[in-house]
PDB file of C-alpha atoms in Angstrom:
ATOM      1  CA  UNK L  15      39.312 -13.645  38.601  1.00 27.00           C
ATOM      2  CA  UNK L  16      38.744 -11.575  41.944  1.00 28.00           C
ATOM      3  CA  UNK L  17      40.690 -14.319  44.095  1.00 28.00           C
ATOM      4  CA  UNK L  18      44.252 -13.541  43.059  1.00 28.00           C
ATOM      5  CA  UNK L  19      47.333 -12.897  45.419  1.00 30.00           C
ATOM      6  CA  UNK L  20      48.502  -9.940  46.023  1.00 27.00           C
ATOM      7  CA  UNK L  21      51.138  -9.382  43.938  1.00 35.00           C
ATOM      8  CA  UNK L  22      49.118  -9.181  40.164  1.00 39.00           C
ATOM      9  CA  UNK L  23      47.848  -5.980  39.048  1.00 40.00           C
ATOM     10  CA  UNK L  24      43.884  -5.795  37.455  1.00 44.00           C
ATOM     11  CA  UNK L  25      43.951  -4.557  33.740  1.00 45.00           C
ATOM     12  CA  UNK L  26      40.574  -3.494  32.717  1.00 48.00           C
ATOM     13  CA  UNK L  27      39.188  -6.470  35.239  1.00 47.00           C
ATOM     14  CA  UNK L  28      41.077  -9.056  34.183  1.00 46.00           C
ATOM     15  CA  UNK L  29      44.622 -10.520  36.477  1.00 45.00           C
ATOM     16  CA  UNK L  30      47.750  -9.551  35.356  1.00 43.00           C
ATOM     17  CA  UNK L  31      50.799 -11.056  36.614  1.00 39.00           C
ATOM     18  CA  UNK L  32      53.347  -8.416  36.192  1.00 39.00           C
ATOM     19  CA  UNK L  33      55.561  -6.595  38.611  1.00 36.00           C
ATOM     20  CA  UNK L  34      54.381  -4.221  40.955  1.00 34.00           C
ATOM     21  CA  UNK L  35      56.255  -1.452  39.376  1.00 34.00           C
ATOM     22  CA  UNK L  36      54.441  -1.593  36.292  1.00 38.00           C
ATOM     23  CA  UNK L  37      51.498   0.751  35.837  1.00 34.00           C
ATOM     24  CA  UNK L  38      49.721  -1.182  32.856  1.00 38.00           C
ATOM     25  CA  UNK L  39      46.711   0.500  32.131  1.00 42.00           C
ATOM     26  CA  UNK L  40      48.757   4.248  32.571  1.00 47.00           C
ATOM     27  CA  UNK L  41      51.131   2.898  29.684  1.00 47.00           C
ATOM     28  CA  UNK L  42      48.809   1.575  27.273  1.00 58.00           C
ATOM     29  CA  UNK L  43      47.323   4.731  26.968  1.00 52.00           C
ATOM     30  CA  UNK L  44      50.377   6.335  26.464  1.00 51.00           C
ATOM     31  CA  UNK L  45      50.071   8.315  30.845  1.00 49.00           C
ATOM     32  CA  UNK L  46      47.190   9.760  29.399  1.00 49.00           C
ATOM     33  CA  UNK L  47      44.558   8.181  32.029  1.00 44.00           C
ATOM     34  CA  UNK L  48      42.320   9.775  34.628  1.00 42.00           C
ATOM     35  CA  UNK L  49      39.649  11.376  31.890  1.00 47.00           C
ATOM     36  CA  UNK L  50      36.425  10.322  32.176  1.00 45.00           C
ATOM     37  CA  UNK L  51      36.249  10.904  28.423  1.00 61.00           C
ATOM     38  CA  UNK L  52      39.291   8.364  27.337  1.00 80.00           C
ATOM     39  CA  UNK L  53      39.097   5.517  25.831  1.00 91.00           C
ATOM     40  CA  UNK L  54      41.170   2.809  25.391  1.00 96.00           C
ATOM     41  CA  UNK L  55      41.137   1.925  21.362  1.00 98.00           C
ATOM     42  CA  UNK L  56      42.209  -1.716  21.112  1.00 98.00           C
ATOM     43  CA  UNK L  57      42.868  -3.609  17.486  1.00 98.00           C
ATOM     44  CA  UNK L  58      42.279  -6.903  17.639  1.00 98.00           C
ATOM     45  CA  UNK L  59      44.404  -9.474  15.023  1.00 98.00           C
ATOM     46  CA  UNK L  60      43.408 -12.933  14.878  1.00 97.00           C
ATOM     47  CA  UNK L  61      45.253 -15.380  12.576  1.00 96.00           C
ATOM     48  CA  UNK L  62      42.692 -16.064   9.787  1.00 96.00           C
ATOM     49  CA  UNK L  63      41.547 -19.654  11.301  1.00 94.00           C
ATOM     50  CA  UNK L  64      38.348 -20.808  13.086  1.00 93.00           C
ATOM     51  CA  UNK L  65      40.397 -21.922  16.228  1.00 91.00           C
ATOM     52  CA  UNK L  66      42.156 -18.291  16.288  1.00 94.00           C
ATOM     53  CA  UNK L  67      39.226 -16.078  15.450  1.00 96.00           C
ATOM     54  CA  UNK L  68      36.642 -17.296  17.690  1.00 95.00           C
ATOM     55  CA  UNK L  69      38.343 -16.417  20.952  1.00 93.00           C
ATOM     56  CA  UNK L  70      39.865 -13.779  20.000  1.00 95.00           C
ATOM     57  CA  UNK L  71      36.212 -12.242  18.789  1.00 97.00           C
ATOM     58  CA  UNK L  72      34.984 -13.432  22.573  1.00 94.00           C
ATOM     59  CA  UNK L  73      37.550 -11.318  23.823  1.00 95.00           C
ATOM     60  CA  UNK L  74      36.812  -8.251  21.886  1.00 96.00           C
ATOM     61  CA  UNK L  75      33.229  -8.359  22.967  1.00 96.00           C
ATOM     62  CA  UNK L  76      34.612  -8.892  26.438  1.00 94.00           C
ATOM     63  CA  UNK L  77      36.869  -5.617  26.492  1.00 95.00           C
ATOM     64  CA  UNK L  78      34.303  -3.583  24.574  1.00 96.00           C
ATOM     65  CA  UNK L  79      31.753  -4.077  27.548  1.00 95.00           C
ATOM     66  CA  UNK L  80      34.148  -2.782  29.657  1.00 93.00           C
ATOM     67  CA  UNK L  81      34.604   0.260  27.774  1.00 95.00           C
ATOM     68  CA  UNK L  82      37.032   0.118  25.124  1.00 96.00           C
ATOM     69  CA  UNK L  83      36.535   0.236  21.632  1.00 97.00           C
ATOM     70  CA  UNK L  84      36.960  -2.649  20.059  1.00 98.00           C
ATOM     71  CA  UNK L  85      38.278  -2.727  16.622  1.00 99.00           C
ATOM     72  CA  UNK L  86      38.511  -6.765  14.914  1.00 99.00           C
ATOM     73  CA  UNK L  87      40.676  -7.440  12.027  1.00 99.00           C
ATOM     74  CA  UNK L  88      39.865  -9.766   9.275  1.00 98.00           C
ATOM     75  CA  UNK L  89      39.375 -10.781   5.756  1.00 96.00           C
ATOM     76  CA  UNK L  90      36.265  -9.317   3.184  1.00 95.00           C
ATOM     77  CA  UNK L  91      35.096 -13.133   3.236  1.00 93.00           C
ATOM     78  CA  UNK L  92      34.996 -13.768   7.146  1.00 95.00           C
ATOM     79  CA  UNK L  93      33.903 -10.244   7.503  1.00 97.00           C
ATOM     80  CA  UNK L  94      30.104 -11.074   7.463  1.00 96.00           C
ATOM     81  CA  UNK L  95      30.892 -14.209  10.340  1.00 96.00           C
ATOM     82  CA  UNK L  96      32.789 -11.317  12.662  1.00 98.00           C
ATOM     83  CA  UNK L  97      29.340  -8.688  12.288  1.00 98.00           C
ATOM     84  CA  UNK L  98      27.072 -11.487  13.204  1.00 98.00           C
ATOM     85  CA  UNK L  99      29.279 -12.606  16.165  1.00 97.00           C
ATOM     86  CA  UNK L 100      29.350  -9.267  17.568  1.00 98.00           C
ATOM     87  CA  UNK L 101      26.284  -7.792  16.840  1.00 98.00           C
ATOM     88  CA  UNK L 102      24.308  -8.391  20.181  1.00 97.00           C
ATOM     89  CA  UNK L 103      26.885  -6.516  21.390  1.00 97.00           C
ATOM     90  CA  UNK L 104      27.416  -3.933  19.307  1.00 97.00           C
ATOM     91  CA  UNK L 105      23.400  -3.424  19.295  1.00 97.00           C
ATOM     92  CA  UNK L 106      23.816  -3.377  23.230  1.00 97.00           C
ATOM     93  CA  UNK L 107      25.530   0.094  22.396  1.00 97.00           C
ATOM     94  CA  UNK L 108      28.977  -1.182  23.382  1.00 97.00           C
ATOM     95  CA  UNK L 109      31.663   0.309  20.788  1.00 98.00           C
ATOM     96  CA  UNK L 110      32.458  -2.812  18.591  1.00 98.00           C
ATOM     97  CA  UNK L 111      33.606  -2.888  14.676  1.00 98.00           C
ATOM     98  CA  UNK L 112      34.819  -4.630  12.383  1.00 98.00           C
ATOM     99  CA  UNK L 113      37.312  -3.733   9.709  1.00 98.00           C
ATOM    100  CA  UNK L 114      39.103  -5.666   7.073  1.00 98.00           C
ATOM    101  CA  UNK L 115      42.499  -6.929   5.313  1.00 97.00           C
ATOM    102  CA  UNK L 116      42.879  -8.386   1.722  1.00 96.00           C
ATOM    103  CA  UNK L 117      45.283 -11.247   1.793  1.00 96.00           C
ATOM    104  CA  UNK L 118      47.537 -11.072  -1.319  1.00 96.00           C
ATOM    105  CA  UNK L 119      47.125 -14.381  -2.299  1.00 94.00           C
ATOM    106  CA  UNK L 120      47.611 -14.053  -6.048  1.00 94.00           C
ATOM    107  CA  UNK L 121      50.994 -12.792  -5.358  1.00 95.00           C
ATOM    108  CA  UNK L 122      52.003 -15.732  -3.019  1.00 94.00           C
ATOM    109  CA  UNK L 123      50.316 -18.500  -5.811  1.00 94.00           C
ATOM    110  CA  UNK L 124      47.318 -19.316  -4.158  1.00 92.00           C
ATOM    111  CA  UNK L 125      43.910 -19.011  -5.229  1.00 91.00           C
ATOM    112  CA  UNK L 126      41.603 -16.386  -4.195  1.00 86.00           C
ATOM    113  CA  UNK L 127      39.322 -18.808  -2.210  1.00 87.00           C
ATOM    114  CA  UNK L 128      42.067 -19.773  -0.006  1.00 90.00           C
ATOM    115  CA  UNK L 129      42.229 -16.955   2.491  1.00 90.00           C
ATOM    116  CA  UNK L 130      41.200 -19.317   5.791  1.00 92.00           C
ATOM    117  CA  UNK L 131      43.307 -22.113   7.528  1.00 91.00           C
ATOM    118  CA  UNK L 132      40.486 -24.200   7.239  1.00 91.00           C
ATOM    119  CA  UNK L 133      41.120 -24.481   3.662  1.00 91.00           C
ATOM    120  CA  UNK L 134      44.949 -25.462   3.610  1.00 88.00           C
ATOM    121  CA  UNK L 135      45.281 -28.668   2.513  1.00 87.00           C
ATOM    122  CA  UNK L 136      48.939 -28.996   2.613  1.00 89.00           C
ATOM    123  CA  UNK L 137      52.465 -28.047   4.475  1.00 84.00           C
ATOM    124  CA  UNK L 138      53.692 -26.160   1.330  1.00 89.00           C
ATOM    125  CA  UNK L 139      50.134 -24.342   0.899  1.00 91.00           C
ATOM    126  CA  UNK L 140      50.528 -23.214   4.444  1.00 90.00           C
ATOM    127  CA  UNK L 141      54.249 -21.888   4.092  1.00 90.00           C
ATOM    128  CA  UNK L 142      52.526 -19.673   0.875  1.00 93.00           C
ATOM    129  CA  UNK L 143      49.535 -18.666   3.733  1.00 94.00           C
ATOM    130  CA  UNK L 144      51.505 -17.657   5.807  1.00 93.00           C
ATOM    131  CA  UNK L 145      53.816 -15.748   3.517  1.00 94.00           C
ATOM    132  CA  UNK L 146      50.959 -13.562   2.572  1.00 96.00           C
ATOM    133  CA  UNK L 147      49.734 -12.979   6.134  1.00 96.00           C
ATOM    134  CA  UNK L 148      53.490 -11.414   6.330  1.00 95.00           C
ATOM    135  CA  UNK L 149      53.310  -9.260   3.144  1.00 97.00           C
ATOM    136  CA  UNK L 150      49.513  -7.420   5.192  1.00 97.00           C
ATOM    137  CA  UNK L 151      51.958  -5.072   7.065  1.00 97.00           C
ATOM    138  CA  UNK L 152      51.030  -2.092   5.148  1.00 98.00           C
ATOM    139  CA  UNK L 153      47.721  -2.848   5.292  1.00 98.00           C
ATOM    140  CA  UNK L 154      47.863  -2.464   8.795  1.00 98.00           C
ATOM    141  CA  UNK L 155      49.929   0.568   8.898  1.00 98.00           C
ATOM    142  CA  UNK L 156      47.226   1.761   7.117  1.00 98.00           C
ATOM    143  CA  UNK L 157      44.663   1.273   9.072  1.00 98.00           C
ATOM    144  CA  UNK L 158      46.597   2.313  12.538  1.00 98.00           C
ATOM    145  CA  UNK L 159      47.381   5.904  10.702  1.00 98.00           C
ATOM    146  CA  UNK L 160      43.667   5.828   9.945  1.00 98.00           C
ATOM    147  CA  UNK L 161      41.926   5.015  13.144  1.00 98.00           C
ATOM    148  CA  UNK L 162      44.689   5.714  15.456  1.00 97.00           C
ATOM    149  CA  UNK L 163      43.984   2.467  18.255  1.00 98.00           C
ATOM    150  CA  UNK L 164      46.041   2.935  21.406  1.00 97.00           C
ATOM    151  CA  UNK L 165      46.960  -0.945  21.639  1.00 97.00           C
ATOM    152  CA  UNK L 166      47.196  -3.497  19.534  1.00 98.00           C
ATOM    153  CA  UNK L 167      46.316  -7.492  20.623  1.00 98.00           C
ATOM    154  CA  UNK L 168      47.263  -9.960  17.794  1.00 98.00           C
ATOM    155  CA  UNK L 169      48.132 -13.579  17.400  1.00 96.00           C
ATOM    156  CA  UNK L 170      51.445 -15.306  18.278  1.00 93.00           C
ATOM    157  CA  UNK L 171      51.503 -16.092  14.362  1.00 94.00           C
ATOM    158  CA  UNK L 172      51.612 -12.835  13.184  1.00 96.00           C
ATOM    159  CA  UNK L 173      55.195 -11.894  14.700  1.00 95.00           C
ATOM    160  CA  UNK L 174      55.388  -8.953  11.969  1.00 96.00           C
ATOM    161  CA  UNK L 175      53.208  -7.039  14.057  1.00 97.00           C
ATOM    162  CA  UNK L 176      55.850  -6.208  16.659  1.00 96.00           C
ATOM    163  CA  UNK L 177      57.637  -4.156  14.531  1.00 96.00           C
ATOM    164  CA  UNK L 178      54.995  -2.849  13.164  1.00 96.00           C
ATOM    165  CA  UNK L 179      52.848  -1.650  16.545  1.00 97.00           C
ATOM    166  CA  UNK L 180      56.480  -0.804  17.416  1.00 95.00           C
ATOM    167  CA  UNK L 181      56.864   2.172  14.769  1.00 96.00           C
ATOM    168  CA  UNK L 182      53.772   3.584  15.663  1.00 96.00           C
ATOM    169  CA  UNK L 183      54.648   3.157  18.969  1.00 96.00           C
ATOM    170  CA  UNK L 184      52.076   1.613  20.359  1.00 97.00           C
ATOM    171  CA  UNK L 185      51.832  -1.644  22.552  1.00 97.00           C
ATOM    172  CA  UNK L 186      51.619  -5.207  21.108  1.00 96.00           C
ATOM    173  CA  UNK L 187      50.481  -7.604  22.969  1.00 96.00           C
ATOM    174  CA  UNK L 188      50.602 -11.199  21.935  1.00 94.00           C
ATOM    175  CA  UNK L 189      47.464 -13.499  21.986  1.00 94.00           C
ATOM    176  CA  UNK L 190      47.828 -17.016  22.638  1.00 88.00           C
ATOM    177  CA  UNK L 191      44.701 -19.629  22.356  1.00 82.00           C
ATOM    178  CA  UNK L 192      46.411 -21.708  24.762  1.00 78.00           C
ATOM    179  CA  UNK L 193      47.404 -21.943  28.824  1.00 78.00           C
ATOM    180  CA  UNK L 194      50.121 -21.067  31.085  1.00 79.00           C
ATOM    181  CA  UNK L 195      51.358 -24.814  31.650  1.00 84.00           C
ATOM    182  CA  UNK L 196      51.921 -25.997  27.925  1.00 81.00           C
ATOM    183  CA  UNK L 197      53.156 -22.324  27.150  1.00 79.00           C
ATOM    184  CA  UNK L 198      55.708 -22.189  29.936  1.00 81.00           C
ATOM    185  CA  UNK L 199      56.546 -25.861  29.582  1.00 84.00           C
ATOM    186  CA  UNK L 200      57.327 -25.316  25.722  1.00 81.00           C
ATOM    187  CA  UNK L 201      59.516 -22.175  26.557  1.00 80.00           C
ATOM    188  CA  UNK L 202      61.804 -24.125  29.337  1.00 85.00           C
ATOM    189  CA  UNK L 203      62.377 -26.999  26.768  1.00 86.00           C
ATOM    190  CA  UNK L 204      63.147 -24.369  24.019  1.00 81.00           C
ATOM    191  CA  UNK L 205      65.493 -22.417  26.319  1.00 84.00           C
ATOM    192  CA  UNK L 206      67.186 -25.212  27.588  1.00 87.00           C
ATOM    193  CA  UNK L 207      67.113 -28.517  25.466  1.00 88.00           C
ATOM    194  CA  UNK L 208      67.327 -31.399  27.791  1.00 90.00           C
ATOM    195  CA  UNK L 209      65.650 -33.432  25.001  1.00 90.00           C
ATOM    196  CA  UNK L 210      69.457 -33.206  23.508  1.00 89.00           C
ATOM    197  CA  UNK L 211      70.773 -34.798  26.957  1.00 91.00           C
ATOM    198  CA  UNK L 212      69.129 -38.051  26.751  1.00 91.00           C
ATOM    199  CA  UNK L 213      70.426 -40.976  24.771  1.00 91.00           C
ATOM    200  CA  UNK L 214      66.988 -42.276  22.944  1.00 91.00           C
ATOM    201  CA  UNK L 215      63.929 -41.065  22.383  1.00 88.00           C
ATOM    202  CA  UNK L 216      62.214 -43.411  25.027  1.00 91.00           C
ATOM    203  CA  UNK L 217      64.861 -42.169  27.827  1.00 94.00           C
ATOM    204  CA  UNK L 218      62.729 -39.308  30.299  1.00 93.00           C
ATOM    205  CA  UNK L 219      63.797 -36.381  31.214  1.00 93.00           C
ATOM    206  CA  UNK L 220      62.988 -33.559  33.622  1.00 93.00           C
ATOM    207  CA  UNK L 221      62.136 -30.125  32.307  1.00 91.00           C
ATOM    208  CA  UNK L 222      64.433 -27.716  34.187  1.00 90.00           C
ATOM    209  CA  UNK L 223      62.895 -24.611  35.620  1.00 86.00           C
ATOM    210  CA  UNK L 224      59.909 -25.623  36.053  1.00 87.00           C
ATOM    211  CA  UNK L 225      57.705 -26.484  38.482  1.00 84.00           C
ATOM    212  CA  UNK L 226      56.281 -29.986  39.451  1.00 84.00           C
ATOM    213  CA  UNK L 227      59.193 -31.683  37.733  1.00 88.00           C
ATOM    214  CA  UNK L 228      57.117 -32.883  34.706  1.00 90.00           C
ATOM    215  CA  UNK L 229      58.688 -35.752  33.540  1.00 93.00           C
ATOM    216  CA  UNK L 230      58.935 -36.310  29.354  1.00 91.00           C
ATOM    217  CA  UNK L 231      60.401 -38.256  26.920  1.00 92.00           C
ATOM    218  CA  UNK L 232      61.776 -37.167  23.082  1.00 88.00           C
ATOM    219  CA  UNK L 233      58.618 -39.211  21.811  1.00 87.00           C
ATOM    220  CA  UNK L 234      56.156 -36.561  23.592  1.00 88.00           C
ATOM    221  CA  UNK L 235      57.445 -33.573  22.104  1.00 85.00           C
ATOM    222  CA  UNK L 236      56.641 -31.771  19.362  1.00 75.00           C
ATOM    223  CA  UNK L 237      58.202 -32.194  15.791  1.00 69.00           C
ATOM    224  CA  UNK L 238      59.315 -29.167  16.155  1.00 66.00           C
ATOM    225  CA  UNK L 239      62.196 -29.581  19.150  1.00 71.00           C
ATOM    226  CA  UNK L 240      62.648 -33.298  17.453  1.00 64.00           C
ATOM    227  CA  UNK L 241      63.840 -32.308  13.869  1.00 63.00           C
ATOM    228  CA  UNK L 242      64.934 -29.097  11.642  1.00 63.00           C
ATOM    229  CA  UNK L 243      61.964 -27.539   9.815  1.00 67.00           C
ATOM    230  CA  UNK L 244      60.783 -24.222   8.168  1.00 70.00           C
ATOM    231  CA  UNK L 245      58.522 -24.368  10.793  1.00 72.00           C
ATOM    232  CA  UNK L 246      61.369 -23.909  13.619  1.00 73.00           C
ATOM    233  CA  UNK L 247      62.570 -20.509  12.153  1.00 77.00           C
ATOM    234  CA  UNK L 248      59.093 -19.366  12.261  1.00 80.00           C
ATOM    235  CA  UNK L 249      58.589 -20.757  15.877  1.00 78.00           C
ATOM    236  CA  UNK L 250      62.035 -19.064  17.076  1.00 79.00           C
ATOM    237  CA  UNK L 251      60.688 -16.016  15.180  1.00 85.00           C
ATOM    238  CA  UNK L 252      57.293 -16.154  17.163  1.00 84.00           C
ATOM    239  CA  UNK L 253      58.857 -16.251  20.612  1.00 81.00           C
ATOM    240  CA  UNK L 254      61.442 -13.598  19.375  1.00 86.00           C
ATOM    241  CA  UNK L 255      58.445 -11.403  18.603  1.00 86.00           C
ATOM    242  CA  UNK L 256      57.107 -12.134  21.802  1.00 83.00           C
ATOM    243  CA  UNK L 257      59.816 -11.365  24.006  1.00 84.00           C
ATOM    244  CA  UNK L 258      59.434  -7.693  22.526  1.00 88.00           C
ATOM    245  CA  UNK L 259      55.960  -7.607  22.874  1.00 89.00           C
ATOM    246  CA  UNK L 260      54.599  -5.252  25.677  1.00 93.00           C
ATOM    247  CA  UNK L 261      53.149  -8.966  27.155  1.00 89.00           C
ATOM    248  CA  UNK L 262      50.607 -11.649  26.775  1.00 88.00           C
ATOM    249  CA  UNK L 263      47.354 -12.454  27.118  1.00 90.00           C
ATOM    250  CA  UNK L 264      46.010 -15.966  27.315  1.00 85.00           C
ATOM    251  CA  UNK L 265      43.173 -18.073  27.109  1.00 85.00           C
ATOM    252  CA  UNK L 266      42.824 -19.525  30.611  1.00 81.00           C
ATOM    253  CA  UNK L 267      42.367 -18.380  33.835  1.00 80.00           C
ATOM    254  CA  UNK L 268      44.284 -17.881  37.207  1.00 76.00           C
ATOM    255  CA  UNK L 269      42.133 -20.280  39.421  1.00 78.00           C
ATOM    256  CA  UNK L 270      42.487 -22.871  36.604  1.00 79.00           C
ATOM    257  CA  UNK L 271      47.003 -22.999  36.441  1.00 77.00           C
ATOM    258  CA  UNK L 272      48.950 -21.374  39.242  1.00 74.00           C
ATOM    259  CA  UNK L 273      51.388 -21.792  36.611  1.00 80.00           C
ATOM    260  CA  UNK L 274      50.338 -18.362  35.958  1.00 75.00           C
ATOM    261  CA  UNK L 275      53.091 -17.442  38.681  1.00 77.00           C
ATOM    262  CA  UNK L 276      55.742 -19.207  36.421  1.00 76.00           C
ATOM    263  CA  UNK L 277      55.383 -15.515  34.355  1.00 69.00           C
ATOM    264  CA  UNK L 278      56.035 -13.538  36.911  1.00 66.00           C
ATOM    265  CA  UNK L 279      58.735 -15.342  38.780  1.00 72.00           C
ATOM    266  CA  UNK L 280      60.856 -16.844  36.338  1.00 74.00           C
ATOM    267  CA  UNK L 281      59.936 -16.071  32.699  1.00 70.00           C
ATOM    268  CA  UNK L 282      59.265 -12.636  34.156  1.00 75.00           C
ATOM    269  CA  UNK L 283      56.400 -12.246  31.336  1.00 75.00           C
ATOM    270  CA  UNK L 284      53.547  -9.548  31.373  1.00 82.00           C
ATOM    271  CA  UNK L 285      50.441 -12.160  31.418  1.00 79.00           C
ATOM    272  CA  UNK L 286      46.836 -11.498  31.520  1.00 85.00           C
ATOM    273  CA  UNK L 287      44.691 -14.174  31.613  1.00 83.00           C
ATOM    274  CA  UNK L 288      41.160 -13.403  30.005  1.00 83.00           C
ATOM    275  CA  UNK L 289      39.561 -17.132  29.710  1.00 75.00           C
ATOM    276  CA  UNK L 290      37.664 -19.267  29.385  1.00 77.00           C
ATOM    277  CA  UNK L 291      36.705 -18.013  26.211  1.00 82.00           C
ATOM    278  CA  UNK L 292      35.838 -20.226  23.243  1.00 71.00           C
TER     279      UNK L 292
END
């Protein structure tokens, strides 16, 4: 990550691709930097799913070595995976917990033993999972009055915690598991639809705004840009939530997509690019 251009900024030792203006590491900790005694207190909130958790516990190990605390959010039943992932590091003497949520999944009509992704079987039982991930906001309030973090890094599908991070006024930043290009490809197509300008599915089309003009067709997309699902509110709601967001932070790295630039340039998007992790 040292061979970067000169216009990112280094958060913590990772690349950020923000403008020059911005002092990141000064705002997260509220202009309080400078101390050798600070700290930067990060909560980490992965979506409760193998393929969400497993990075995102990587990347808590990976700031705690560089001196935060690291603080990982999850469920009383995954709470025994999280303390074995971490505890080479945490018996390294880096500062690493763990802490935990109860999803209500009575209230939403599931049963008890379905508080993973890994155990949805069906669209409508994800709609109620997600529906209780959405009713754990003052379960995190809770905690952030408790233990006070000065940041908080969750998933892209727990929007919620904008507004949430935003009342405690603190900075959200939104994790995503995946890279620049399919991130910054999806955006362009969201923002401006040329999959509505062709006449069949088979007929390609260019995305605008975006560089390399990759070439696509209706058929490649998504279901999500091709018909009208619960699943499109969500999405809209996700990059809504995002847009707030203090930034991003991805799993990939700047050697790997120069797409990184895309951020910076034209979706003028705080991005930090922490990969490869799992």
């Amino acid at each position: 990550l040292s061979n970067v251009n000169t216009a990112t900024k280094p958060f913590l030792g990772f690349t950020s691709i923000v403008p020059e203006s911005v002092p990141v590491a000064e705002t997260l900790m509220g202009g309080q930097m400078g101390s050798e005694n600070d700290q930067l207190h990060i909560f980490f909130f992965p979506l409760m799913a193998p393929g969400h958790m497993i990075p995102m516990i990587d990347m808590a190990k990976l700031f705690a070595i560089r001196g935060c605390k690291s603080t990982l959010i999850t469920t009383p039943h995954d709470e025994p995976t999280f303390l074995k992932s971490i505890a080479k590091t945490k018996d390294s003497g880096f500062d690493i917990d763990v802490v935990t949520v109860t999803l209500p999944l009575k209230e939403v009509g599931l049963p008890e033993d379905c508080d993973n992704l890994s155990k949805v079987t069906t669209v409508e039982i994800r709609k109620q999972f997600m529906r209780a991930t959405m009713m754990l906001d003052r379960q995190l309030e809770l905690l952030i009055e408790k233990l006070a973090p000065n940041c908080l890094i969750s998933d892209m599908f727990l929007p919620w915690t904008t507004e949430i991070a935003a009342k405690y006024e603190i900075p959200r930043l939104t994790f995503h598991g995946t890279g620049a290009f399919s991130f910054a490809g999806t955006v362009c197509v969201r923002l401006y639809e040329p999959h509505k300008k062709v006449s069949c599915d088979s007929e390609p089309f260019i995305i605008p705004n975006f560089p390399g003009e990759i070439t696509m067709s209706r058929m490649q997309l998504p279901d999500l840009f091709r018909e009208e699902t619960d699943f499109i509110e969500f999405y809209n709601k996700v990059k809504e939530s995002e847009e707030r967001s203090f930034g991003v932070i991805m799993n990939s790295f700047y050697e790997l997509e120069p797409y990184a630039d895309h951020y910076r340039t034209f979706l003028r998007i705080r991005s930090w690019f922490v990969g490869p992790l799992s």
